[in-house]
Each structure stands twice: as C-alpha cells, then as structure tokens.
JSON list of C-alpha atoms in Angstrom, two decimals:
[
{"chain": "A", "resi": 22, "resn": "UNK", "atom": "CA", "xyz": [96.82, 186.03, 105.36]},
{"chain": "A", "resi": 23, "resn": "UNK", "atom": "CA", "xyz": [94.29, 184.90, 107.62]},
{"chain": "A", "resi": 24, "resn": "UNK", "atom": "CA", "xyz": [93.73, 181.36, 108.86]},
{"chain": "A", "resi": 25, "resn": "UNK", "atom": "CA", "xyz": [90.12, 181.99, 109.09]},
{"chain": "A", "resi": 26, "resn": "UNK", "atom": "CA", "xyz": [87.56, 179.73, 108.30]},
{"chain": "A", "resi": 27, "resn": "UNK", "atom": "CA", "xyz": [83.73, 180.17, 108.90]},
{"chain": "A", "resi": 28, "resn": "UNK", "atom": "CA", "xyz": [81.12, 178.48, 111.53]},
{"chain": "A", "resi": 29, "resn": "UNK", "atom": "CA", "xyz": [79.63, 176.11, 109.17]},
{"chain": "A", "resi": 30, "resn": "UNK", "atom": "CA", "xyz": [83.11, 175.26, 107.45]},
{"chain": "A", "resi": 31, "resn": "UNK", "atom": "CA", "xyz": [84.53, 174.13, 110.41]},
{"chain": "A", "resi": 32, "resn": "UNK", "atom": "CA", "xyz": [81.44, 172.30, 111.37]},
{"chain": "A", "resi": 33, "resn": "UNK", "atom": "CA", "xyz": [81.52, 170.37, 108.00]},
{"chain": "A", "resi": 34, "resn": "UNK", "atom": "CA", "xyz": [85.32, 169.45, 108.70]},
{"chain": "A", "resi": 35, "resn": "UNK", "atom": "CA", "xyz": [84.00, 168.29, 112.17]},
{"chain": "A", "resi": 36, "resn": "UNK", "atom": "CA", "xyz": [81.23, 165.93, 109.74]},
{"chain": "A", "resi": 37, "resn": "UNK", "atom": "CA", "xyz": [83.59, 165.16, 107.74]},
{"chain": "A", "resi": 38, "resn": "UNK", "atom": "CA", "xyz": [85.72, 163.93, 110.62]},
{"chain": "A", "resi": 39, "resn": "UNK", "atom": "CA", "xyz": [83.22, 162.40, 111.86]},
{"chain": "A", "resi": 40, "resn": "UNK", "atom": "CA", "xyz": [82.66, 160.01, 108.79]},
{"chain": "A", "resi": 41, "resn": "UNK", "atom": "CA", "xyz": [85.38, 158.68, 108.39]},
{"chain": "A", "resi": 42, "resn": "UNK", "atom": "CA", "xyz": [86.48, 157.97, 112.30]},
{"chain": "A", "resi": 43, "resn": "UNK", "atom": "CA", "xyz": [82.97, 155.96, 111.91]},
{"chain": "A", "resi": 44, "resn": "UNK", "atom": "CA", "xyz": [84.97, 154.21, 108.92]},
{"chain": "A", "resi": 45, "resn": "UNK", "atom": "CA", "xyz": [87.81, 153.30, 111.06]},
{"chain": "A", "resi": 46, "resn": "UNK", "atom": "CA", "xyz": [85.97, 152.25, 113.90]},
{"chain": "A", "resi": 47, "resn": "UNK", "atom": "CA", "xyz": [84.00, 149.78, 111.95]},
{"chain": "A", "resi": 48, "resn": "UNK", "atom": "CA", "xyz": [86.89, 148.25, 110.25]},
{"chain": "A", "resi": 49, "resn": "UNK", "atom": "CA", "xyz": [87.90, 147.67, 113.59]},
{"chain": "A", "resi": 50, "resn": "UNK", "atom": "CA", "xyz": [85.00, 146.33, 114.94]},
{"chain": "A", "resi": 51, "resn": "UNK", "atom": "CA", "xyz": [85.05, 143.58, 112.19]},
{"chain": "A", "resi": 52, "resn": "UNK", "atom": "CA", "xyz": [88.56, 143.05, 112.91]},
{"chain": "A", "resi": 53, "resn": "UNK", "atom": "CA", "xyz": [88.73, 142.10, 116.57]},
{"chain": "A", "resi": 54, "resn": "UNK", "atom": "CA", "xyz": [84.90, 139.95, 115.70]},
{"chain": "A", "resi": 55, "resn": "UNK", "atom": "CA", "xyz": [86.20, 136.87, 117.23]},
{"chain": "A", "resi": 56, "resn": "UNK", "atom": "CA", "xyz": [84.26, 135.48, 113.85]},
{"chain": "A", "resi": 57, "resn": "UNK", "atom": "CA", "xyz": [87.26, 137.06, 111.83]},
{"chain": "A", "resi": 58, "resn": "UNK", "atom": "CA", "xyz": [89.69, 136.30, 113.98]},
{"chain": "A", "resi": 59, "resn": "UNK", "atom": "CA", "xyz": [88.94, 132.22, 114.54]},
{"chain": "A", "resi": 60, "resn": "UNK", "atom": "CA", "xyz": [88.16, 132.42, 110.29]},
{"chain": "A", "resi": 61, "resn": "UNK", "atom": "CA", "xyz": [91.75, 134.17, 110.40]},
{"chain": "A", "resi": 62, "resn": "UNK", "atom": "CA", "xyz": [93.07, 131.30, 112.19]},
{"chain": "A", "resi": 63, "resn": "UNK", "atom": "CA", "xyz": [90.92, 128.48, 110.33]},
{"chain": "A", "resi": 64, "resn": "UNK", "atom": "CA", "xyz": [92.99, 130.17, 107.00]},
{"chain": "A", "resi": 65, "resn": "UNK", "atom": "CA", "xyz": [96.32, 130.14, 108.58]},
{"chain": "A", "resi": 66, "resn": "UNK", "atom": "CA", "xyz": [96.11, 126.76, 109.97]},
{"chain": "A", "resi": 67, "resn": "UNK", "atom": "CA", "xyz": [94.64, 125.01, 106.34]},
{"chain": "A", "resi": 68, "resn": "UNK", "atom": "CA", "xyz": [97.24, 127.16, 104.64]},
{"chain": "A", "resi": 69, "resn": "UNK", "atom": "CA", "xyz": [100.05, 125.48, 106.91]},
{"chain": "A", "resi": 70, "resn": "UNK", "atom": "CA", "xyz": [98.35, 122.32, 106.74]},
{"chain": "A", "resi": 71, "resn": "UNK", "atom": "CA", "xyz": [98.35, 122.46, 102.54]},
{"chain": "A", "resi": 72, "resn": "UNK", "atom": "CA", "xyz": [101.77, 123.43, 102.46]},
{"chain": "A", "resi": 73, "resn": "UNK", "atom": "CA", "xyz": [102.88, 120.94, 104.88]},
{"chain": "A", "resi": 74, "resn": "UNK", "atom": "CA", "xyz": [101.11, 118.27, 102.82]},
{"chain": "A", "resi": 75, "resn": "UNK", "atom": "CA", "xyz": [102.65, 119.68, 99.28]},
{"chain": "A", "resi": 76, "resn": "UNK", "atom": "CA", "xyz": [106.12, 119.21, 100.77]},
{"chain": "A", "resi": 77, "resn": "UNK", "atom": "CA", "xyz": [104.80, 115.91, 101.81]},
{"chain": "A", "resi": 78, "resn": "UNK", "atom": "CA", "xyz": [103.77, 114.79, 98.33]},
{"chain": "A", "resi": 79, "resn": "UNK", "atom": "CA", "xyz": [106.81, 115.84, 96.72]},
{"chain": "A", "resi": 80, "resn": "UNK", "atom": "CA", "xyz": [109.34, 114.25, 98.99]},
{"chain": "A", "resi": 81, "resn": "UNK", "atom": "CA", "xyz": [107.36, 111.11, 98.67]},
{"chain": "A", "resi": 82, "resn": "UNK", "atom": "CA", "xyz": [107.12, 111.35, 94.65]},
{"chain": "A", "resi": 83, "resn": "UNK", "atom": "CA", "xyz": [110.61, 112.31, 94.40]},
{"chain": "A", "resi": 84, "resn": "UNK", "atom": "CA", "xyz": [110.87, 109.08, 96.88]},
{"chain": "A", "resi": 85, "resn": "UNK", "atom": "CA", "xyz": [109.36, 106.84, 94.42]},
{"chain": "A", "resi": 86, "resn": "UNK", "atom": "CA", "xyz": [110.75, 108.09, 91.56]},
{"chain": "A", "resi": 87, "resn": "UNK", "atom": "CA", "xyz": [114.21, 107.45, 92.79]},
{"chain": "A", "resi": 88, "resn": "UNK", "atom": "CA", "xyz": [112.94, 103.60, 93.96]},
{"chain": "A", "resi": 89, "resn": "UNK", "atom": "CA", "xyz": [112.00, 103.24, 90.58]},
{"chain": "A", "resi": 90, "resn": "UNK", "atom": "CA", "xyz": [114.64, 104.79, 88.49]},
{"chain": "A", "resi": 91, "resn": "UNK", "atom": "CA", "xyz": [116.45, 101.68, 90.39]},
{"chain": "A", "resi": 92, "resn": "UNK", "atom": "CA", "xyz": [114.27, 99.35, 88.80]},
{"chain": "A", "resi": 93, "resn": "UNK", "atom": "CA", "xyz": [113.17, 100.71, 85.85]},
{"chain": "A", "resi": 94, "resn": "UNK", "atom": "CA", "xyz": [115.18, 101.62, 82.83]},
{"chain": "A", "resi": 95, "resn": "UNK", "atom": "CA", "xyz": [114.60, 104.97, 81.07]},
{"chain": "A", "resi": 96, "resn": "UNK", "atom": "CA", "xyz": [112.96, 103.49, 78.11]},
{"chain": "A", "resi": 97, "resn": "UNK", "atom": "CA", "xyz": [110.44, 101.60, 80.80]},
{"chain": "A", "resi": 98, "resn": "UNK", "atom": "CA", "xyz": [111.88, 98.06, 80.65]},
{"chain": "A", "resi": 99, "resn": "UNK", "atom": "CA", "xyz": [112.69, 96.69, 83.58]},
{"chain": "A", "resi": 100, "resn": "UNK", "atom": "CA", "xyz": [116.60, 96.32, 85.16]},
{"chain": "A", "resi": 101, "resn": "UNK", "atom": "CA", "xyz": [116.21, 92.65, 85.50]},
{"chain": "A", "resi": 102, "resn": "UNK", "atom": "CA", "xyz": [120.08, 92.70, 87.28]},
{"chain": "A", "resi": 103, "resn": "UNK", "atom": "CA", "xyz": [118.19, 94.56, 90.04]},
{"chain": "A", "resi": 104, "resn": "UNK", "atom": "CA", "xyz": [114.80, 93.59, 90.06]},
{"chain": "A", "resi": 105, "resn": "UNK", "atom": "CA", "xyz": [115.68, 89.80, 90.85]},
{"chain": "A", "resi": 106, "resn": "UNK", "atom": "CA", "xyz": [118.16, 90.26, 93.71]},
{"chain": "A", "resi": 107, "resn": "UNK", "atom": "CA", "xyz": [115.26, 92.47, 95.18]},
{"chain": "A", "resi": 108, "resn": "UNK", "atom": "CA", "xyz": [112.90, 89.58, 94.69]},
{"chain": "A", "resi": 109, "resn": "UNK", "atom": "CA", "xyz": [114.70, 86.86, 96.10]},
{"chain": "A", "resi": 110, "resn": "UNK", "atom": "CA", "xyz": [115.47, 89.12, 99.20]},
{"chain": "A", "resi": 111, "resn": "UNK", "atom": "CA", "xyz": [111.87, 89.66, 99.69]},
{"chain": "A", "resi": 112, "resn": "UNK", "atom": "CA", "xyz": [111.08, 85.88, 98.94]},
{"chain": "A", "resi": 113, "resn": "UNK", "atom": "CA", "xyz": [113.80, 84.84, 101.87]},
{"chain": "A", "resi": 114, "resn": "UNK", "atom": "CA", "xyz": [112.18, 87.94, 104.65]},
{"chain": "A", "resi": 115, "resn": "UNK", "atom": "CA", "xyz": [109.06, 86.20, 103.70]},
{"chain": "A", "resi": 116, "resn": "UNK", "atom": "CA", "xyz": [110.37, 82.50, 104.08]},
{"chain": "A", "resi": 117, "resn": "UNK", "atom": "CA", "xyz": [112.44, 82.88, 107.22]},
{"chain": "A", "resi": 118, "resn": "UNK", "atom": "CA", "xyz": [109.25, 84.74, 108.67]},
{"chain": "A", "resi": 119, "resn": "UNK", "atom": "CA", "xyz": [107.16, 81.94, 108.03]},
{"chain": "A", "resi": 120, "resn": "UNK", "atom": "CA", "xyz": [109.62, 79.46, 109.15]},
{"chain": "A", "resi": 121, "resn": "UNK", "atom": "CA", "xyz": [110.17, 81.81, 112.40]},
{"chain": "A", "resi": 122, "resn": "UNK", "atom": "CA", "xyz": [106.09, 81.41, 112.92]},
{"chain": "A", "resi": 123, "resn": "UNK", "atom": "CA", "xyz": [105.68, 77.80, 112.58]},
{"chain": "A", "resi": 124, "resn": "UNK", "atom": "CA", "xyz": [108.48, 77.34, 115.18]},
{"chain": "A", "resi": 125, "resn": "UNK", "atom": "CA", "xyz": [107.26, 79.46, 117.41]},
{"chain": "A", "resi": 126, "resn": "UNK", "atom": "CA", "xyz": [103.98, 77.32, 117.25]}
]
C-alpha cells in the first residue's frame, strides 16, 4: 500500500493548512491586543475588588449582628440589663470629654 496522494490533494491539505494557521494567528492577534489585555486586567482587578468588598460586607454584618444580639433579645425587645450600663458609659465618655474641653479653655 502506497502512501500516495495526488498534486491537487496535497495542495488542498496545504489550503486547508493554510486556513486554519490563519485561525490561530488571529486568535492570537486579539490576544496579545493590548485592548484585551488592559480589559483582561480591568476584569481581574473589579473581580478582586468585588470579592474583597463581599468579604468586607459580611465581616461587618456578622459584626453588627453580634453587637446586637448583645442588645437585643431574640424576640426583638431590648436587654435592658445591657443596654443601660452601655448608656451610662457613653453618657460619662461624653461628660468627662466635655468637662476635659472646658478646662482646657
């Protein structure tokens, strides 16, 4: 068995060829566009950016859910053995900062 092919098959294999190198090429000419690669980047970096801010937004909700589970019962009322330590605290920061200003003046 013979291996032989004609003139004009092997110059449709060479067309053929031809094609789809042209393919390839192209793909890699849009590729290495620096308009792909800086839209590339643009995708990475919002991508990054998003997730960073998701994990963001959850810490801080979990955050403030916590705070409030301190201060807030289950059934919404408020934990009034809690919620007026925290108030007087904040009423003397508040107090001794004003007293601190007025001596300083």
């Amino acid at each position: 068995m013979s291996d032989a092919r004609t003139p004009a098959q092997i110059e449709a294999d060479i067309i053929s060829r031809r094609e789809q190198l042209a393919v390839v090429l192209d793909e890699i000419g849009v590729r290495v566009h620096p308009k792909t690669i800086m839209g590339d980047a643009k995708a990475k970096a919002a991508e990054a950016v998003d997730r960073t801010a998701g994990r963001a937004f959850v810490a801080v909700n979990r955050t403030v859910s916590d705070v409030k589970a301190q201060f807030v019962s289950e059934d919404g009322t408020p934990r009034l053995e809690r919620v007026i330590p925290a108030a007087l605290l904040a009423v003397g920061v508040v107090g001794l900062l004003a007293v601190s200003k007025r001596r300083k003046n």
